[in-house]
Amino acid sequence: MTHLARRLETRMTTITSHTPESPVPESPVPGPPTPGPPPPGAGGPARGRSARVIRNEATTEIPVHLLFRDGPDPVPVRLRPVVVGRRQGTGEQPRLGRPVAERPLPPVDPELVERPARVLPGGAGVLAGVCGAAGCVATSWWAGVLPPLAAGALGLPEYPGAAGLGPAQWAGYATAGALGLFGFGGLARGRTGRAWVLGLFGRYRGSVRRTGLLWVNPLLLRRRVDVRLRHWRSEPMQAADHSGVALRVVVLVVWRVRDTVRATLGVEDHETYVRECVEAALLRVPMEAPGAVRGAPDTVQDALTRLVATDAAPVGIEVFSVRPVRVEYAPEVAAVMHRRRIAVLDAQHRASVLTSVVDSVEDTVTRLTTRGLVDLDDYERKMLVKDLTVAFCAGRGETGP
């Protein structure tokens, strides 16, 4: 390529050296490549040959106008928008070309929606139980098996036509007993802050949040749920600060059950689920190191609360706050970080002492010079600064910090 460029420069020099009196002969349109005489640099300029054609060692003719013609205009290409995504607080570098996908929430059965169950006042159950007991007594009096003392206490005369225990009497006993069992067996006491989730043969039948004496179908399975505002103080959990140093954090979680059916049937144990959500959030949010002066506990608390509330919402749990109450270094790094903290404090103290000494020396020298008490050249000024610095440092060393 260098040899070809040198020959091109020689040919252009030869073309520009012609005068109007000796014009360069025009050459016909170049045809297919044919062998020709050697280039001008080897044996002098050749007459009758086009000055706009360059030959290389392979005797290939290249038109000059093809070497210097302008290329076609560039075609504009439409670029797709680039989305820069980054997850805050994880140290992940921005990713180009595609948006950051949010974490999908756990799917929940849409049929698991809390609805009130059909219950009756407790008086209805008491009445049904009393009626069942009265039916049993009447059947015994009808069969003639009622003890005389009980009949006398109830004021019942002896039945003249006692027929004994026959099929009719046993049917009466069964009917009255079933009525009494259903009446007394369905009585329940609803308390404030507690609820029941009712189910029949594995199917959800509603929730009970009412208080007082109630009657609930005794065939339904009852699961008691605490719907009061609750707080949970965790044990020390693993976490990390902005530098990745291991920490142990104790958090206080304030939460309550908002949807009883999802908290009971949508997850195996909602209390364990909340605990695991808090532990996962602590590993995603960098904590402030113990003794940090940046003062961002509210930011950390908001981030933890948002993450735990998002994870717990699909199972019917409402999280109000996740607050770190104690942050300390992990046992394996506590000693090292303590020594590091002491070294930082010592360096800060030394820097403050040095700054104070330098300011004092500068103020002293400036006052002596300004008031005309001394007339110092550069050498004497340096020696005075040195002596004053040593004196001030020694005085601070004796008096202590």
Tab-separated table of C-alpha atoms in Angstrom, residues 43-267:
chain	number	residue	atom	x	y	z
A	43	GLY	CA	12.060	4.113	-17.452
A	44	GLY	CA	10.912	7.723	-17.934
A	45	PRO	CA	7.504	8.985	-18.961
A	46	ALA	CA	5.767	6.945	-21.635
A	47	ARG	CA	4.142	8.842	-24.506
A	48	GLY	CA	0.602	8.040	-25.618
A	49	ARG	CA	-0.481	6.657	-22.239
A	50	SER	CA	-3.266	8.098	-20.071
A	51	ALA	CA	-2.045	10.247	-17.218
A	52	ARG	CA	-5.071	9.333	-15.147
A	53	VAL	CA	-4.264	5.637	-14.874
A	54	ILE	CA	-1.986	4.043	-12.293
A	55	ARG	CA	-0.409	0.668	-12.776
A	56	ASN	CA	0.840	-1.573	-10.003
A	57	GLU	CA	3.073	-4.625	-10.076
A	58	ALA	CA	0.125	-6.788	-11.136
A	59	THR	CA	-0.425	-4.464	-14.148
A	60	THR	CA	-3.919	-3.631	-12.942
A	61	GLU	CA	-5.140	-0.240	-14.160
A	62	ILE	CA	-6.905	1.867	-11.490
A	63	PRO	CA	-8.653	5.060	-12.691
A	64	VAL	CA	-7.590	8.029	-10.601
A	65	HIS	CA	-11.095	9.429	-10.375
A	66	LEU	CA	-12.195	6.245	-8.624
A	67	LEU	CA	-9.608	6.807	-5.885
A	68	PHE	CA	-10.731	10.361	-5.094
A	69	ARG	CA	-14.471	10.286	-5.708
A	70	ASP	CA	-16.799	11.009	-2.866
A	71	GLY	CA	-18.657	8.131	-1.335
A	72	PRO	CA	-22.462	7.979	-1.180
A	73	ASP	CA	-24.228	9.887	1.539
A	74	PRO	CA	-24.604	7.878	4.733
A	75	VAL	CA	-28.005	6.353	5.247
A	76	PRO	CA	-29.502	7.341	8.601
A	77	VAL	CA	-30.245	4.387	10.861
A	78	ARG	CA	-32.926	4.666	13.494
A	79	LEU	CA	-31.753	3.369	16.854
A	80	ARG	CA	-34.013	1.853	19.422
A	81	PRO	CA	-34.262	3.652	22.738
A	82	VAL	CA	-31.832	2.404	25.305
A	83	VAL	CA	-33.081	1.937	28.850
A	84	VAL	CA	-30.586	2.208	31.645
A	85	GLY	CA	-31.664	0.215	34.675
A	86	ARG	CA	-30.104	-0.183	38.053
A	87	ARG	CA	-31.229	-1.678	41.313
A	88	GLN	CA	-30.519	0.785	44.059
A	89	GLY	CA	-28.449	-0.366	46.974
A	90	THR	CA	-27.143	-3.614	45.394
A	91	GLY	CA	-23.924	-2.335	43.783
A	92	GLU	CA	-25.048	-3.675	40.396
A	93	GLN	CA	-23.749	-1.797	37.358
A	94	PRO	CA	-26.274	-0.279	34.941
A	95	ARG	CA	-27.458	-2.629	32.232
A	96	LEU	CA	-28.029	-1.252	28.737
A	97	GLY	CA	-30.409	-2.336	26.049
A	98	ARG	CA	-33.286	-3.662	28.137
A	99	PRO	CA	-35.264	-2.465	31.119
A	100	VAL	CA	-34.820	-3.963	34.535
A	101	ALA	CA	-37.622	-6.400	35.180
A	102	GLU	CA	-39.357	-6.118	38.500
A	103	ARG	CA	-39.573	-9.142	40.733
A	104	PRO	CA	-42.863	-10.962	40.158
A	105	LEU	CA	-45.173	-11.182	43.130
A	106	PRO	CA	-46.227	-14.642	44.319
A	107	PRO	CA	-49.486	-15.742	42.699
A	108	VAL	CA	-52.555	-16.010	44.919
A	109	ASP	CA	-55.779	-17.872	44.267
A	110	PRO	CA	-58.323	-15.188	43.253
A	111	GLU	CA	-61.066	-17.092	45.073
A	112	LEU	CA	-59.307	-16.577	48.398
A	113	VAL	CA	-61.086	-13.375	49.350
A	114	GLU	CA	-62.385	-12.806	52.840
A	115	ARG	CA	-66.156	-12.739	53.147
A	116	PRO	CA	-68.432	-12.846	56.200
A	117	ALA	CA	-69.724	-16.242	57.271
A	118	ARG	CA	-73.346	-17.043	58.044
A	119	VAL	CA	-73.737	-17.220	61.801
A	120	LEU	CA	-76.674	-16.829	64.175
A	121	PRO	CA	-76.934	-15.063	67.498
A	122	GLY	CA	-76.082	-17.165	70.488
A	123	GLY	CA	-79.693	-17.082	71.707
A	124	ALA	CA	-80.746	-19.310	68.815
A	125	GLY	CA	-78.264	-21.959	69.844
A	126	VAL	CA	-79.305	-21.808	73.463
A	127	LEU	CA	-82.950	-22.163	72.493
A	128	ALA	CA	-82.205	-25.153	70.248
A	129	GLY	CA	-80.214	-26.834	73.005
A	130	VAL	CA	-82.946	-26.313	75.560
A	131	CYS	CA	-85.493	-27.706	73.140
A	132	GLY	CA	-83.350	-30.776	72.577
A	133	ALA	CA	-82.989	-31.380	76.315
A	134	ALA	CA	-86.713	-30.944	76.805
A	135	GLY	CA	-87.369	-33.423	73.995
A	136	CYS	CA	-85.167	-36.019	75.685
A	137	VAL	CA	-87.067	-35.551	78.989
A	138	ALA	CA	-90.425	-35.815	77.229
A	139	THR	CA	-89.369	-38.988	75.422
A	140	SER	CA	-88.238	-40.538	78.709
A	141	TRP	CA	-91.575	-39.616	80.351
A	142	TRP	CA	-93.389	-41.059	77.320
A	143	ALA	CA	-91.441	-44.310	77.564
A	144	GLY	CA	-92.010	-44.485	81.316
A	145	VAL	CA	-88.299	-44.527	82.162
A	146	LEU	CA	-88.192	-41.118	83.768
A	147	PRO	CA	-87.153	-41.464	87.453
A	148	PRO	CA	-89.928	-40.575	89.908
A	149	LEU	CA	-87.729	-38.033	91.657
A	150	ALA	CA	-87.043	-36.213	88.340
A	151	ALA	CA	-90.718	-36.375	87.410
A	152	GLY	CA	-91.681	-34.995	90.797
A	153	ALA	CA	-89.099	-32.200	90.517
A	154	LEU	CA	-90.426	-31.277	87.125
A	155	GLY	CA	-94.054	-31.617	88.251
A	156	LEU	CA	-94.897	-34.328	85.723
A	157	PRO	CA	-97.526	-36.988	86.534
A	158	GLU	CA	-96.917	-40.639	85.834
A	159	TYR	CA	-97.712	-41.570	82.216
A	160	PRO	CA	-100.539	-44.149	82.380
A	161	GLY	CA	-99.805	-45.860	79.095
A	162	ALA	CA	-96.061	-46.311	79.273
A	163	ALA	CA	-95.015	-48.332	76.246
A	164	GLY	CA	-91.338	-48.841	77.095
A	165	LEU	CA	-88.392	-48.201	74.861
A	166	GLY	CA	-89.541	-48.972	71.354
A	167	PRO	CA	-88.524	-47.726	67.899
A	168	ALA	CA	-90.615	-44.609	68.270
A	169	GLN	CA	-88.978	-43.717	71.572
A	170	TRP	CA	-85.481	-44.259	70.163
A	171	ALA	CA	-86.314	-42.027	67.204
A	172	GLY	CA	-87.493	-39.357	69.600
A	173	TYR	CA	-84.267	-39.658	71.589
A	174	ALA	CA	-82.176	-39.327	68.391
A	175	THR	CA	-84.077	-36.267	67.183
A	176	ALA	CA	-83.990	-34.472	70.525
A	177	GLY	CA	-80.340	-35.384	71.129
A	178	ALA	CA	-79.266	-34.145	67.706
A	179	LEU	CA	-81.135	-30.884	68.262
A	180	GLY	CA	-79.517	-30.412	71.659
A	181	LEU	CA	-76.030	-31.225	70.362
A	182	PHE	CA	-76.366	-28.822	67.454
A	183	GLY	CA	-77.725	-26.127	69.705
A	184	PHE	CA	-75.139	-26.314	72.458
A	185	GLY	CA	-72.265	-27.531	70.264
A	186	GLY	CA	-72.456	-24.518	67.956
A	187	LEU	CA	-72.181	-21.902	70.679
A	188	ALA	CA	-69.046	-19.786	70.418
A	189	ARG	CA	-67.755	-16.600	71.989
A	190	GLY	CA	-66.383	-13.971	69.657
A	191	ARG	CA	-63.706	-11.727	71.155
A	192	THR	CA	-62.351	-8.381	70.032
A	193	GLY	CA	-59.191	-8.727	67.952
A	194	ARG	CA	-59.837	-12.390	67.144
A	195	ALA	CA	-61.472	-13.988	64.117
A	196	TRP	CA	-62.394	-17.444	62.868
A	197	VAL	CA	-61.864	-18.854	59.425
A	198	LEU	CA	-64.537	-21.462	58.721
A	199	GLY	CA	-64.195	-24.387	56.353
A	200	LEU	CA	-66.232	-27.436	55.455
A	201	PHE	CA	-64.535	-30.462	53.920
A	202	GLY	CA	-61.596	-28.327	52.796
A	203	ARG	CA	-63.703	-25.533	51.293
A	204	TYR	CA	-63.713	-21.977	52.590
A	205	ARG	CA	-67.055	-20.967	54.093
A	206	GLY	CA	-66.354	-17.455	55.374
A	207	SER	CA	-64.774	-15.600	58.268
A	208	VAL	CA	-66.263	-14.468	61.565
A	209	ARG	CA	-65.142	-11.139	63.073
A	210	ARG	CA	-68.198	-10.555	65.266
A	211	THR	CA	-68.012	-10.421	69.039
A	212	GLY	CA	-70.274	-11.804	71.757
A	213	LEU	CA	-72.167	-15.080	71.976
A	214	LEU	CA	-72.655	-16.605	68.532
A	215	TRP	CA	-73.909	-19.817	67.055
A	216	VAL	CA	-71.722	-21.388	64.380
A	217	ASN	CA	-72.442	-24.590	62.562
A	218	PRO	CA	-70.618	-27.255	64.614
A	219	LEU	CA	-69.779	-29.192	61.439
A	220	LEU	CA	-67.531	-26.363	60.234
A	221	LEU	CA	-63.817	-26.406	61.004
A	222	ARG	CA	-62.752	-23.279	62.905
A	223	ARG	CA	-59.306	-21.717	62.680
A	224	ARG	CA	-58.618	-18.912	65.089
A	225	VAL	CA	-56.672	-15.926	63.718
A	226	ASP	CA	-55.307	-12.977	65.679
A	227	VAL	CA	-56.208	-9.774	63.780
A	228	ARG	CA	-54.873	-7.314	66.358
A	229	LEU	CA	-51.998	-4.943	65.701
A	230	ARG	CA	-48.916	-6.976	66.530
A	231	HIS	CA	-45.211	-6.264	66.938
A	232	TRP	CA	-42.355	-8.688	66.681
A	233	ARG	CA	-38.807	-8.112	67.866
A	234	SER	CA	-36.497	-10.336	65.900
A	235	GLU	CA	-33.389	-12.155	66.956
A	236	PRO	CA	-30.055	-10.904	65.520
A	237	MET	CA	-30.197	-11.393	61.743
A	238	GLN	CA	-27.518	-11.218	59.067
A	239	ALA	CA	-27.031	-7.975	57.132
A	240	ALA	CA	-24.260	-5.931	55.493
A	241	ASP	CA	-23.266	-2.294	55.210
A	242	HIS	CA	-22.409	-0.303	52.062
A	243	SER	CA	-18.900	-1.838	52.017
A	244	GLY	CA	-20.115	-5.410	52.405
A	245	VAL	CA	-18.999	-5.782	56.036
A	246	ALA	CA	-21.062	-8.377	57.907
A	247	LEU	CA	-23.492	-7.005	60.498
A	248	ARG	CA	-26.010	-8.332	62.991
A	249	VAL	CA	-29.304	-6.413	63.079
A	250	VAL	CA	-32.285	-6.638	65.406
A	251	VAL	CA	-35.492	-5.211	63.907
A	252	LEU	CA	-38.918	-4.354	65.271
A	253	VAL	CA	-41.779	-5.248	62.912
A	254	VAL	CA	-45.286	-3.817	63.339
A	255	TRP	CA	-47.911	-5.713	61.358
A	256	ARG	CA	-51.379	-7.210	61.401
A	257	VAL	CA	-53.528	-9.660	59.453
A	258	ARG	CA	-55.686	-7.796	56.960
A	259	ASP	CA	-57.194	-10.745	55.039
A	260	THR	CA	-57.807	-13.746	57.299
A	261	VAL	CA	-58.445	-16.284	54.557
A	262	ARG	CA	-55.222	-15.489	52.670
A	263	ALA	CA	-53.155	-15.451	55.829
A	264	THR	CA	-54.577	-18.830	56.877
A	265	LEU	CA	-55.149	-20.705	53.628
A	266	GLY	CA	-52.825	-18.863	51.251
A	267	VAL	CA	-49.631	-19.670	53.158
